[in-house]
CSV table of C-alpha atoms in Angstrom, one decimal:
chain,number,residue,atom,x,y,z
I,1,MET,CA,0.2,0.0,0.1
I,2,ALA,CA,1.0,3.5,-0.1
I,3,ALA,CA,0.9,4.5,3.0
I,4,ALA,CA,3.1,1.4,3.9
I,5,LYS,CA,5.4,2.1,1.1
I,6,HIS,CA,5.9,5.8,2.6
I,7,PHE,CA,6.0,4.6,6.0
I,8,THR,CA,8.8,2.3,5.1
I,9,THR,CA,11.1,5.0,3.3
I,10,PHE,CA,10.3,7.4,6.2
I,11,CYS,CA,11.8,4.5,8.9
I,12,GLU,CA,14.8,4.2,6.2
I,13,GLU,CA,15.4,8.2,5.9
I,14,ASN,CA,15.6,8.0,10.0
I,15,ASN,CA,17.7,5.2,10.8
I,16,ILE,CA,15.3,3.6,12.4
I,17,LYS,CA,16.0,-0.3,12.9
I,18,ARG,CA,13.7,-2.4,11.0
I,19,HIS,CA,16.1,-5.9,12.1
I,20,HIS,CA,15.3,-8.7,9.8
I,21,PHE,CA,11.8,-7.5,9.3
I,22,THR,CA,9.7,-6.2,6.7
I,23,LEU,CA,7.0,-3.9,7.2
I,24,LYS,CA,4.5,-6.0,9.4
I,25,CYS,CA,1.1,-4.9,9.7
I,26,GLN,CA,-2.0,-6.5,9.1
I,27,LEU,CA,-4.7,-4.0,8.3
I,28,PHE,CA,-8.2,-5.7,8.3
I,29,PHE,CA,-10.7,-3.5,6.6
I,30,VAL,CA,-14.7,-4.0,7.4
I,31,PRO,CA,-16.8,-3.9,4.2
I,32,LEU,CA,-17.7,-1.3,2.4
I,33,PRO,CA,-21.7,-1.5,4.0
I,34,ARG,CA,-20.1,-0.8,7.3
I,35,ILE,CA,-18.5,2.5,6.2
I,36,PHE,CA,-20.7,5.1,7.7
I,37,GLY,CA,-21.4,8.0,5.2
I,38,ASN,CA,-18.9,10.0,3.0
I,39,TYR,CA,-16.9,12.0,6.3
I,40,THR,CA,-17.6,15.5,4.5
I,41,HIS,CA,-17.4,18.5,6.6
I,42,ASN,CA,-20.3,20.5,7.6
I,43,PRO,CA,-20.3,24.0,5.0
I,44,ASN,CA,-21.3,26.1,7.5
I,45,LYS,CA,-18.5,25.5,10.0
I,46,LYS,CA,-16.6,27.9,11.7
I,47,GLU,CA,-12.4,27.9,10.1
I,48,MET,CA,-10.3,26.2,12.2
I,49,LYS,CA,-8.3,29.1,14.3
I,50,GLU,CA,-4.7,29.2,13.4
I,51,ASP,CA,-3.0,30.5,17.1
I,52,ILE,CA,-3.5,27.0,18.3
I,53,PRO,CA,-1.1,26.0,21.4
I,54,TYR,CA,1.2,23.2,21.4
I,55,LYS,CA,-1.1,22.0,24.1
I,56,ILE,CA,-5.4,23.2,25.0
I,57,TYR,CA,-5.8,23.1,28.6
I,58,LEU,CA,-9.5,23.6,30.0
I,59,SER,CA,-9.7,25.0,33.5
I,60,GLU,CA,-10.9,23.2,36.5
I,61,GLU,CA,-14.2,25.1,36.0
I,62,GLU,CA,-14.8,23.8,32.3
I,63,MET,CA,-14.1,20.0,33.4
I,64,PRO,CA,-17.3,17.8,32.9
I,65,THR,CA,-19.6,17.2,35.8
I,66,GLN,CA,-21.4,14.4,34.1
I,67,TRP,CA,-20.6,11.2,32.2
I,68,TYR,CA,-22.2,10.2,29.2
I,69,ASN,CA,-24.0,7.4,28.3
I,70,VAL,CA,-24.3,6.7,24.4
I,71,ARG,CA,-26.8,3.8,25.2
I,72,ALA,CA,-29.4,6.9,25.6
I,73,ASP,CA,-29.1,7.7,22.0
I,74,MET,CA,-29.1,4.3,20.5
I,75,LYS,CA,-32.0,3.1,19.0
I,76,LYS,CA,-30.4,-0.7,18.6
I,77,LYS,CA,-29.6,-1.1,22.4
I,78,PRO,CA,-27.0,-3.7,23.4
I,79,GLU,CA,-28.0,-7.0,23.6
I,80,PRO,CA,-28.3,-7.8,27.7
I,81,LEU,CA,-25.8,-9.5,30.0
I,82,LEU,CA,-27.5,-13.2,30.6
I,83,ASN,CA,-27.4,-15.1,33.2
I,84,PRO,CA,-25.6,-18.7,32.1
I,85,GLN,CA,-27.5,-20.4,34.5
I,86,THR,CA,-31.4,-19.3,33.6
I,87,GLY,CA,-29.9,-17.7,29.7
I,88,LYS,CA,-32.1,-14.9,31.0
I,89,PRO,CA,-31.3,-11.8,31.5
I,90,PHE,CA,-29.2,-10.5,34.4
I,91,THR,CA,-31.4,-8.6,37.0
I,92,HIS,CA,-30.1,-6.3,39.8
I,93,ALA,CA,-30.4,-8.8,42.2
I,94,GLU,CA,-28.6,-11.6,40.8
I,95,LEU,CA,-25.8,-9.0,40.0
I,96,GLU,CA,-25.5,-7.3,43.0
I,97,PRO,CA,-23.3,-9.9,45.0
I,98,ILE,CA,-20.7,-9.7,42.0
I,99,PHE,CA,-20.4,-5.9,41.5
I,100,CYS,CA,-21.2,-2.7,44.0
I,101,LYS,CA,-25.1,-1.8,44.1
I,102,GLU,CA,-24.4,1.9,42.0
I,103,LEU,CA,-22.5,0.5,40.1
I,104,VAL,CA,-25.1,-2.4,39.0
I,105,ALA,CA,-27.8,0.8,38.8
I,106,GLN,CA,-25.1,1.8,36.0
I,107,GLU,CA,-24.9,-0.8,34.1
I,108,LEU,CA,-28.5,-2.0,33.4
I,109,ASP,CA,-29.4,1.5,32.9
I,110,ASP,CA,-29.8,2.4,28.9
I,111,GLN,CA,-31.9,5.2,28.7
I,112,THR,CA,-30.5,7.6,31.3
I,113,LYS,CA,-27.7,9.5,28.6
I,114,TRP,CA,-26.4,11.8,31.8
I,115,PHE,CA,-24.8,10.5,35.1
I,116,ASP,CA,-23.6,13.2,37.9
I,117,ILE,CA,-20.1,12.2,38.8
I,118,PRO,CA,-20.3,13.0,42.7
I,119,GLU,CA,-18.4,15.3,44.0
I,120,GLU,CA,-15.5,13.2,45.9
I,121,VAL,CA,-14.2,11.6,41.8
I,122,LEU,CA,-14.5,15.6,40.8
I,123,ASN,CA,-12.1,16.5,43.5
I,124,PHE,CA,-9.8,13.3,42.5
I,125,TYR,CA,-9.9,14.1,38.9
I,126,LYS,CA,-8.8,17.5,39.9
I,127,MET,CA,-4.9,16.5,40.2
I,128,PHE,CA,-4.4,14.9,37.0
I,129,ARG,CA,-7.5,16.6,34.9
I,130,PRO,CA,-8.6,18.3,32.9
I,131,SER,CA,-6.2,16.6,30.4
I,132,PRO,CA,-4.2,18.1,27.8
I,133,LEU,CA,-5.3,18.1,24.1
I,134,VAL,CA,-1.7,18.0,22.6
I,135,HIS,CA,-1.1,19.6,18.6
I,136,ALA,CA,1.8,17.0,17.4
I,137,LYS,CA,3.2,19.9,15.8
I,138,PHE,CA,6.9,17.7,16.0
I,139,LEU,CA,5.5,14.5,14.4
I,140,GLU,CA,3.6,16.6,11.2
I,141,LYS,CA,6.8,18.0,10.4
I,142,ALA,CA,8.8,14.1,10.9
I,143,LEU,CA,6.2,12.8,8.7
I,144,ASP,CA,5.9,15.7,6.3
I,145,THR,CA,2.1,15.4,6.0
I,146,PRO,CA,-0.4,18.3,5.6
I,147,ALA,CA,-2.6,17.0,8.2
I,148,LYS,CA,-3.2,18.2,11.6
I,149,ILE,CA,-2.8,15.8,14.7
I,150,PHE,CA,-3.8,16.5,17.9
I,151,TYR,CA,-3.7,13.8,20.7
I,152,LYS,CA,-5.8,13.5,24.4
I,153,PHE,CA,-3.3,12.6,26.6
I,154,GLU,CA,-4.3,10.7,29.6
I,155,GLY,CA,-0.9,9.2,30.7
I,156,ASN,CA,0.0,12.2,33.1
I,157,ASN,CA,-1.0,10.4,36.3
I,158,THR,CA,1.3,7.6,38.4
I,159,SER,CA,-1.0,5.1,37.1
I,160,GLY,CA,0.6,6.0,33.6
I,161,SER,CA,-2.9,5.7,31.9
I,162,HIS,CA,-6.9,6.7,31.6
I,163,LYS,CA,-7.7,4.0,33.7
I,164,LEU,CA,-7.9,6.0,37.0
I,165,ASN,CA,-11.2,7.6,35.1
I,166,SER,CA,-12.7,4.5,36.3
I,167,ALA,CA,-11.2,2.9,39.3
I,168,ILE,CA,-11.5,6.2,41.4
I,169,ALA,CA,-15.6,6.3,40.6
I,170,GLN,CA,-15.6,2.0,41.5
I,171,ALA,CA,-13.7,2.8,44.6
I,172,TYR,CA,-16.0,5.8,45.7
I,173,TYR,CA,-18.9,3.1,45.1
I,174,ALA,CA,-17.4,0.4,46.8
I,175,LYS,CA,-16.9,2.8,49.7
I,176,LYS,CA,-20.1,4.2,49.9
I,177,GLN,CA,-21.8,1.0,50.1
I,178,GLY,CA,-19.5,0.5,53.3
I,179,LEU,CA,-17.2,-2.4,51.6
I,180,LYS,CA,-14.1,-4.2,52.9
I,181,GLY,CA,-12.4,-3.9,50.0
I,182,VAL,CA,-12.9,-5.1,46.4
I,183,THR,CA,-10.8,-7.9,44.0
I,184,THR,CA,-9.8,-7.6,40.1
I,185,GLU,CA,-7.8,-8.4,37.4
I,186,THR,CA,-5.0,-6.7,35.7
I,187,GLY,CA,-3.2,-6.9,32.3
I,188,ALA,CA,-0.1,-4.9,31.8
I,189,GLY,CA,-0.6,-3.5,35.0
I,190,GLN,CA,-2.1,0.2,34.0
I,191,TRP,CA,-5.6,-1.2,35.8
I,192,GLY,CA,-3.9,-2.9,38.8
I,193,THR,CA,-2.2,0.4,39.4
I,194,ALA,CA,-5.1,2.6,38.7
I,195,LEU,CA,-7.2,0.9,41.3
I,196,SER,CA,-4.5,0.3,43.9
I,197,MET,CA,-4.3,4.4,44.1
I,198,ALA,CA,-8.1,4.9,44.3
I,199,CYS,CA,-8.9,1.9,47.0
I,200,GLN,CA,-5.7,3.5,49.3
I,201,HIS,CA,-7.8,6.7,48.6
I,202,PHE,CA,-10.6,5.4,50.3
I,203,GLY,CA,-9.6,2.8,52.7
I,204,LEU,CA,-10.2,-0.3,50.8
I,205,ASP,CA,-8.1,-3.5,50.7
I,206,LEU,CA,-7.3,-4.7,47.0
I,207,LYS,CA,-6.3,-8.0,46.0
I,208,VAL,CA,-5.3,-7.9,42.3
I,209,TYR,CA,-4.5,-10.8,40.0
I,210,MET,CA,-2.0,-9.9,36.9
I,211,VAL,CA,-2.2,-11.8,33.8
I,212,LYS,CA,1.3,-14.3,34.1
I,213,CYS,CA,2.9,-12.9,31.4
I,214,SER,CA,2.9,-9.4,32.5
I,215,TYR,CA,3.7,-10.2,36.3
I,216,GLU,CA,7.1,-11.3,34.6
I,217,GLN,CA,7.2,-8.7,32.4
I,218,LYS,CA,6.7,-5.9,34.4
I,219,PRO,CA,8.1,-6.3,38.0
I,220,PHE,CA,8.3,-2.8,38.4
I,221,ARG,CA,4.6,-2.2,37.8
I,222,ARG,CA,3.7,-4.7,40.0
I,223,GLU,CA,5.7,-3.1,43.0
I,224,VAL,CA,4.1,0.4,42.2
I,225,ILE,CA,0.7,-1.6,43.1
I,226,ARG,CA,2.0,-3.1,46.5
I,227,THR,CA,3.2,0.5,46.8
I,228,PHE,CA,-0.2,1.6,47.2
I,229,GLY,CA,-0.8,-1.3,49.7
I,230,ALA,CA,-2.5,-4.0,47.0
I,231,SER,CA,-1.6,-7.5,47.4
I,232,ILE,CA,-1.2,-8.9,43.7
I,233,VAL,CA,-0.8,-12.6,42.6
I,234,PRO,CA,-0.2,-14.0,38.9
I,235,SER,CA,-2.8,-15.6,37.2
I,236,PRO,CA,-3.9,-18.3,36.4
I,237,SER,CA,-2.5,-19.3,40.1
I,238,ASP,CA,-3.4,-21.8,42.2
I,239,THR,CA,-5.0,-19.9,45.3
I,240,THR,CA,-8.5,-20.3,43.2
I,241,GLU,CA,-10.2,-22.9,42.6
I,242,VAL,CA,-10.5,-21.5,39.0
I,243,GLY,CA,-6.7,-21.1,38.5
I,244,ARG,CA,-6.2,-24.3,39.9
I,245,LYS,CA,-8.6,-25.7,37.2
I,246,ILE,CA,-7.3,-23.7,34.3
I,247,LEU,CA,-3.6,-24.6,35.0
I,248,ALA,CA,-4.5,-28.2,35.3
I,249,GLU,CA,-5.5,-27.5,31.8
I,250,HIS,CA,-3.2,-25.3,30.0
I,251,PRO,CA,-0.3,-26.3,31.9
I,252,GLY,CA,2.8,-23.5,31.3
I,253,THR,CA,0.0,-21.3,30.2
I,254,THR,CA,1.6,-17.0,30.1
I,255,GLY,CA,-2.5,-16.6,31.0
I,256,SER,CA,-4.6,-14.0,30.1
I,257,LEU,CA,-7.3,-11.3,31.4
I,258,GLY,CA,-9.9,-14.0,30.6
I,259,CYS,CA,-8.2,-16.0,33.4
I,260,ALA,CA,-7.5,-13.3,35.4
I,261,ILE,CA,-11.2,-12.0,35.3
I,262,SER,CA,-12.5,-15.6,36.5
I,263,GLU,CA,-9.9,-15.6,39.6
I,264,ALA,CA,-11.0,-12.1,40.8
I,265,VAL,CA,-14.6,-12.8,40.3
I,266,GLU,CA,-14.2,-15.8,42.8
I,267,ALA,CA,-12.0,-14.2,45.4
I,268,ALA,CA,-14.8,-11.3,45.4
I,269,VAL,CA,-18.2,-13.7,45.9
I,270,THR,CA,-16.4,-16.1,48.6
I,271,ASN,CA,-15.4,-13.7,50.8
I,272,GLU,CA,-18.0,-11.6,53.0
I,273,GLY,CA,-17.7,-7.3,52.7
I,274,TYR,CA,-15.9,-8.2,49.2
I,275,ARG,CA,-17.3,-7.2,45.6
I,276,TYR,CA,-15.5,-7.3,41.8
I,277,GLU,CA,-14.7,-4.3,40.3
I,278,LEU,CA,-13.5,-4.5,36.4
I,279,GLY,CA,-11.2,-2.1,34.3
I,280,SER,CA,-12.3,-2.6,30.8
I,281,VAL,CA,-15.8,-4.0,28.5
I,282,LEU,CA,-18.7,-3.4,31.0
I,283,ASN,CA,-21.3,-0.5,30.4
I,284,GLN,CA,-20.1,1.1,33.7
I,285,VAL,CA,-16.8,1.5,32.5
I,286,LEU,CA,-17.1,3.2,29.5
I,287,LEU,CA,-19.3,5.5,31.1
I,288,HIS,CA,-16.7,6.6,33.6
I,289,GLN,CA,-14.2,6.9,30.7
I,290,THR,CA,-16.1,9.6,28.8
I,291,ILE,CA,-14.8,12.5,30.5
I,292,ILE,CA,-12.2,11.7,27.5
I,293,GLY,CA,-14.3,12.3,25.1
I,294,LEU,CA,-16.3,14.9,26.6
I,295,GLU,CA,-13.2,17.0,27.7
I,296,THR,CA,-11.9,16.6,23.8
I,297,GLN,CA,-15.0,17.8,22.4
I,298,LYS,CA,-14.7,21.0,24.8
I,299,ALA,CA,-10.9,21.8,23.7
I,300,LEU,CA,-11.6,21.3,20.4
I,301,GLN,CA,-14.7,23.8,20.5
I,302,LYS,CA,-11.8,26.4,22.1
I,303,TYR,CA,-10.3,26.7,18.5
I,304,ASN,CA,-13.2,25.5,16.1
I,305,ILE,CA,-11.0,22.2,15.4
I,306,LYS,CA,-13.5,19.8,13.7
I,307,PRO,CA,-11.5,16.4,13.3
I,308,ASP,CA,-11.8,14.3,10.2
I,309,ILE,CA,-10.9,11.2,11.7
I,310,LEU,CA,-11.0,9.8,15.2
I,311,ILE,CA,-8.5,6.7,16.4
I,312,ALA,CA,-8.3,4.9,19.7
I,313,CYS,CA,-6.7,1.4,20.9
I,314,THR,CA,-8.6,-1.0,21.9
I,315,GLY,CA,-8.8,-4.2,23.6
I,316,GLY,CA,-12.1,-4.7,25.9
I,317,GLY,CA,-13.1,-1.6,25.1
I,318,SER,CA,-12.4,1.5,27.8
I,319,ASN,CA,-10.2,3.7,25.7
I,320,LEU,CA,-12.1,3.7,22.7
I,321,GLY,CA,-15.5,3.8,24.2
I,322,GLY,CA,-14.1,6.8,26.8
I,323,PHE,CA,-12.3,8.4,23.8
I,324,ALA,CA,-15.3,7.9,20.9
I,325,THR,CA,-18.9,7.4,22.2
I,326,PRO,CA,-19.2,11.3,22.8
I,327,PHE,CA,-18.6,11.5,19.0
I,328,LEU,CA,-20.4,8.8,18.6
I,329,GLY,CA,-23.4,10.2,20.3
I,330,GLU,CA,-23.2,12.8,17.6
I,331,MET,CA,-23.3,10.8,14.5
I,332,LEU,CA,-26.1,8.8,16.2
I,333,ARG,CA,-28.3,12.1,16.6
I,334,GLY,CA,-27.4,13.5,12.9
I,335,GLU,CA,-25.4,15.5,14.1
I,336,ALA,CA,-22.2,15.0,12.7
I,337,ASN,CA,-19.9,12.6,10.4
I,338,TYR,CA,-16.1,11.2,11.4
I,339,LYS,CA,-14.5,8.4,10.4
I,340,ILE,CA,-13.2,6.6,13.3
I,341,ILE,CA,-11.0,3.9,13.6
I,342,GLY,CA,-10.4,1.3,16.7
I,343,ALA,CA,-6.8,-0.2,16.5
I,344,GLU,CA,-6.2,-3.7,18.1
I,345,PRO,CA,-3.4,-6.3,18.1
I,346,ALA,CA,-3.6,-8.9,15.4
I,347,SER,CA,-2.9,-11.7,18.2
I,348,CYS,CA,-6.0,-11.4,19.8
I,349,PRO,CA,-8.0,-9.5,16.9
I,350,SER,CA,-11.4,-9.6,18.5
I,351,PHE,CA,-13.3,-6.7,16.1
I,352,THR,CA,-11.5,-7.8,13.1
I,353,ARG,CA,-11.5,-11.8,13.1
I,354,GLY,CA,-14.1,-12.4,15.9
I,355,LYS,CA,-17.8,-13.6,15.7
I,356,PHE,CA,-20.7,-11.4,16.8
I,357,ALA,CA,-22.6,-13.9,19.3
I,358,TYR,CA,-22.8,-14.3,22.6
I,359,ASP,CA,-19.8,-15.5,24.9
I,360,TYR,CA,-17.7,-15.5,28.4
I,361,CYS,CA,-16.8,-12.8,29.6
I,362,ASP,CA,-14.1,-15.0,31.4
I,363,THR,CA,-11.9,-18.3,30.9
I,364,GLY,CA,-13.1,-19.9,33.7
I,365,MET,CA,-16.9,-19.3,32.4
I,366,ILE,CA,-18.6,-17.9,35.5
I,367,CYS,CA,-19.2,-14.3,34.7
I,368,PRO,CA,-22.1,-13.3,32.5
I,369,LEU,CA,-22.6,-13.8,29.0
I,370,ALA,CA,-22.3,-11.0,26.9
I,371,LYS,CA,-23.0,-10.4,23.2
I,372,MET,CA,-20.0,-9.2,21.5
I,373,TYR,CA,-17.5,-9.4,19.0
I,374,THR,CA,-14.8,-12.2,20.5
I,375,VAL,CA,-12.5,-14.6,19.5
I,376,GLY,CA,-13.6,-17.3,22.4
I,377,SER,CA,-13.6,-17.1,26.2
I,378,GLN,CA,-11.0,-20.0,25.7
I,379,PHE,CA,-8.8,-18.7,23.6
I,380,ILE,CA,-5.5,-17.7,25.7
I,381,PRO,CA,-3.8,-15.0,23.1
I,382,SER,CA,0.3,-15.1,22.7
I,383,ALA,CA,2.5,-13.4,25.0
I,384,SER,CA,2.4,-10.1,23.2
I,385,HIS,CA,3.5,-6.7,24.8
I,386,ALA,CA,0.4,-4.9,24.7
I,387,GLY,CA,-1.0,-6.7,27.7
I,388,GLY,CA,-3.3,-4.5,28.3
I,389,LEU,CA,-5.5,-5.6,24.9
I,390,ARG,CA,-5.2,-9.3,25.8
I,391,PHE,CA,-8.9,-9.6,26.3
I,392,HIS,CA,-10.5,-12.3,24.2
I,393,GLY,CA,-14.6,-9.8,23.3
I,394,MET,CA,-15.2,-6.6,23.1
I,395,SER,CA,-17.7,-4.3,24.8
I,396,PRO,CA,-21.0,-5.0,24.5
I,397,VAL,CA,-21.7,-1.1,23.5
I,398,LEU,CA,-18.9,-1.3,21.0
I,399,SER,CA,-19.5,-4.4,19.4
I,400,GLU,CA,-23.2,-3.5,19.0
I,401,LEU,CA,-22.2,0.2,17.3
I,402,TYR,CA,-19.5,-1.8,15.0
I,403,HIS,CA,-22.2,-4.0,13.6
I,404,GLN,CA,-24.2,-1.2,12.7
I,405,GLY,CA,-21.4,0.2,10.8
I,406,LEU,CA,-20.5,3.7,12.5
I,407,PHE,CA,-16.8,2.7,12.7
I,408,GLU,CA,-14.1,0.5,11.2
I,409,ALA,CA,-11.4,-1.7,12.7
I,410,ARG,CA,-7.9,-2.2,11.6
I,411,ALA,CA,-5.8,-4.7,13.3
I,412,TYR,CA,-1.6,-4.6,13.5
I,413,GLU,CA,1.4,-6.8,14.4
I,414,GLN,CA,3.6,-5.4,17.0
I,415,THR,CA,6.6,-4.9,15.4
I,416,ALA,CA,5.1,-2.3,13.3
I,417,ILE,CA,3.4,-1.1,16.3
I,418,PHE,CA,7.0,-0.3,17.9
I,419,GLU,CA,8.5,1.0,14.8
I,420,ALA,CA,5.8,3.7,14.8
I,421,ALA,CA,6.1,4.0,18.8
I,422,GLU,CA,9.7,5.1,17.8
I,423,ILE,CA,8.7,7.6,16.1
I,424,PHE,CA,6.4,9.3,17.6
I,425,ALA,CA,8.4,8.8,20.8
I,426,ARG,CA,11.6,10.8,18.7
I,427,ALA,CA,9.5,13.8,17.3
I,428,GLU,CA,7.2,14.4,20.2
I,429,GLY,CA,9.6,13.5,23.2
I,430,THR,CA,7.0,11.2,25.2
I,431,LEU,CA,7.7,7.3,24.9
I,432,PRO,CA,3.8,6.0,24.5
I,433,ALA,CA,2.6,2.0,25.9
I,434,PRO,CA,2.6,0.0,23.5
I,435,GLU,CA,-1.3,-0.2,23.7
I,436,SER,CA,-1.3,3.2,22.8
I,437,SER,CA,0.7,3.1,20.2
I,438,HIS,CA,-1.6,0.9,17.8
I,439,ALA,CA,-3.4,4.3,18.0
I,440,ILE,CA,0.0,6.1,17.1
I,441,ARG,CA,0.6,3.3,14.0
I,442,ALA,CA,-3.2,4.3,12.8
I,443,ALA,CA,-2.9,7.6,12.6
I,444,ILE,CA,0.6,8.2,10.8
I,445,ASP,CA,-0.5,5.5,8.1
I,446,GLU,CA,-3.3,8.3,8.0
I,447,ALA,CA,-0.6,11.1,7.8
I,448,LEU,CA,1.0,9.6,5.3
I,449,LYS,CA,-2.0,8.8,2.8
I,450,CYS,CA,-2.5,12.5,2.8
I,451,LYS,CA,1.1,13.2,2.4
I,452,GLU,CA,0.1,11.0,-0.9
I,453,THR,CA,-2.8,12.8,-1.6
I,454,GLY,CA,-1.7,16.2,-0.7
I,455,GLU,CA,-5.2,16.3,1.9
I,456,GLU,CA,-5.4,18.8,5.0
I,457,LYS,CA,-7.5,16.2,7.2
I,458,THR,CA,-7.1,17.2,10.9
I,459,ILE,CA,-6.4,13.3,12.8
I,460,LEU,CA,-7.5,12.9,16.5
I,461,PHE,CA,-6.0,10.1,18.0
I,462,GLY,CA,-5.9,8.7,22.0
I,463,LEU,CA,-2.8,8.5,23.9
I,464,THR,CA,-3.9,6.2,26.8
I,465,GLY,CA,-0.9,6.0,28.8
I,466,THR,CA,3.3,6.0,28.9
I,467,GLY,CA,5.7,2.8,28.6
I,468,TYR,CA,8.2,3.7,31.2
I,469,PHE,CA,7.3,0.5,32.6
I,470,ASP,CA,7.5,-1.0,29.3
I,471,MET,CA,11.3,-1.1,28.9
I,472,TYR,CA,11.7,-5.0,28.3
I,473,ALA,CA,9.8,-4.8,25.2
I,474,TYR,CA,11.5,-1.8,24.1
I,475,GLU,CA,14.5,-3.4,24.7
I,476,LYS,CA,14.0,-6.2,22.6
I,477,PHE,CA,12.4,-4.6,19.9
I,478,HIS,CA,15.7,-2.7,19.4
I,479,ASN,CA,17.5,-5.6,20.0
I,480,GLY,CA,15.9,-7.5,17.1
I,481,GLN,CA,14.7,-10.1,18.8
I,482,MET,CA,10.2,-9.2,18.8
I,483,SER,CA,8.7,-11.6,17.1
I,484,ASP,CA,4.9,-11.4,15.8
I,485,TYR,CA,2.2,-13.8,16.1
I,486,VAL,CA,-1.6,-14.0,14.4
I,487,PRO,CA,-3.8,-17.0,15.2
I,488,SER,CA,-5.0,-19.0,12.1
I,489,ASP,CA,-8.3,-19.7,11.4
I,490,GLU,CA,-8.4,-22.8,12.4
I,491,GLU,CA,-6.9,-21.8,16.0
I,492,LEU,CA,-9.7,-19.0,16.3
I,493,GLU,CA,-12.7,-21.2,15.1
I,494,ALA,CA,-11.3,-24.5,17.6
I,495,GLU,CA,-12.3,-21.7,20.4
């Protein structure tokens, strides 16, 4: 492809190591019927201001005070979570032994458009929010593209990612309910770090089940989690019944988010005074994360910026959902048109190669059944370095919106991701997380297309977090020891 050719030339001109690899990128484009509109501008819109600063900040007073529930604007709602024992939709009473009561209410409410953010949560947000919208002028120059590139940076807090937006909300509701503590899973460790910070703030106990390969690859990440007072074990473990079962069936497994979720749920429901809290996938999580997209909209409006293309990485959906659903709401209401891209790993391609069907949310098959794009709850992804994206399924909300054709998805192999990460780091001075680098790669591809066509499109992507705890992965990349793995059709069909 022309964009890939430009990308290769750029790497060579800037002495970016490619080792013995060719450009390794798999793009899975959706069929034409899924492409939503022609993404044309509104001819009546105001022209973009010329005096745009490098970083656009909102004041604390301008920070949104409500979360947005995109389901309220969806004519075709996501299918309900099903109780695997009855095959019927979950009720409040059935979910409350697993989740906090108010989170259950948020999970099942597909009518209320706006939820007030509690004052205690807003006050905590002010430690790291509003986050900046950055005009990536140095990346534009490095790529020699006529495109305008912006990114919303969510890595300016100790957890290093966007995960704190939902963690503090979920911990608040647990404290308000009078619980002793909570349990959770974590992949790359950002969610575990965020929830450990939130639980420490509210005086709650926390037990974290961390995907085994990330536990081993990121020892400093787990030490940050312990610094905030949480206990942490590699998953699957021998501390739970479901963990022992998974180890018996998959000896030597490196684990997955599905495994860790199973263990965390079991630990929550078997310990009085505890509930389970999840970092992605569920409606409640996407709701809390809309603070990202809502802030972004306000910052864009300050300078009359109208994006043509919006891009976010996606594993379970917390980032793509939080970043994009406020814009998808505009599309649903007929107010605007955007080209929106979800960038996922080729090693765990839920959107691009998964099936839209009911499936378990966990490997141990003890969690609810969700209608989502999935590669199978028994599928255990390869030990890729984007640990936060190693989940077999996708958010039911995003799955329904994708099925309706409101956005597209692309899958990338990890060497291509780290090539893009290095370009971004050298240009913008921030080391991105592997997960975020999926969005960076898609953004660079789009910018290089603009270089070829001469179009001055405005590209906006979400930079979910920093990669300073991912140096083992960067070392593998720089030493030419990083490999790519793409599951075969037979492997996916087997699940």
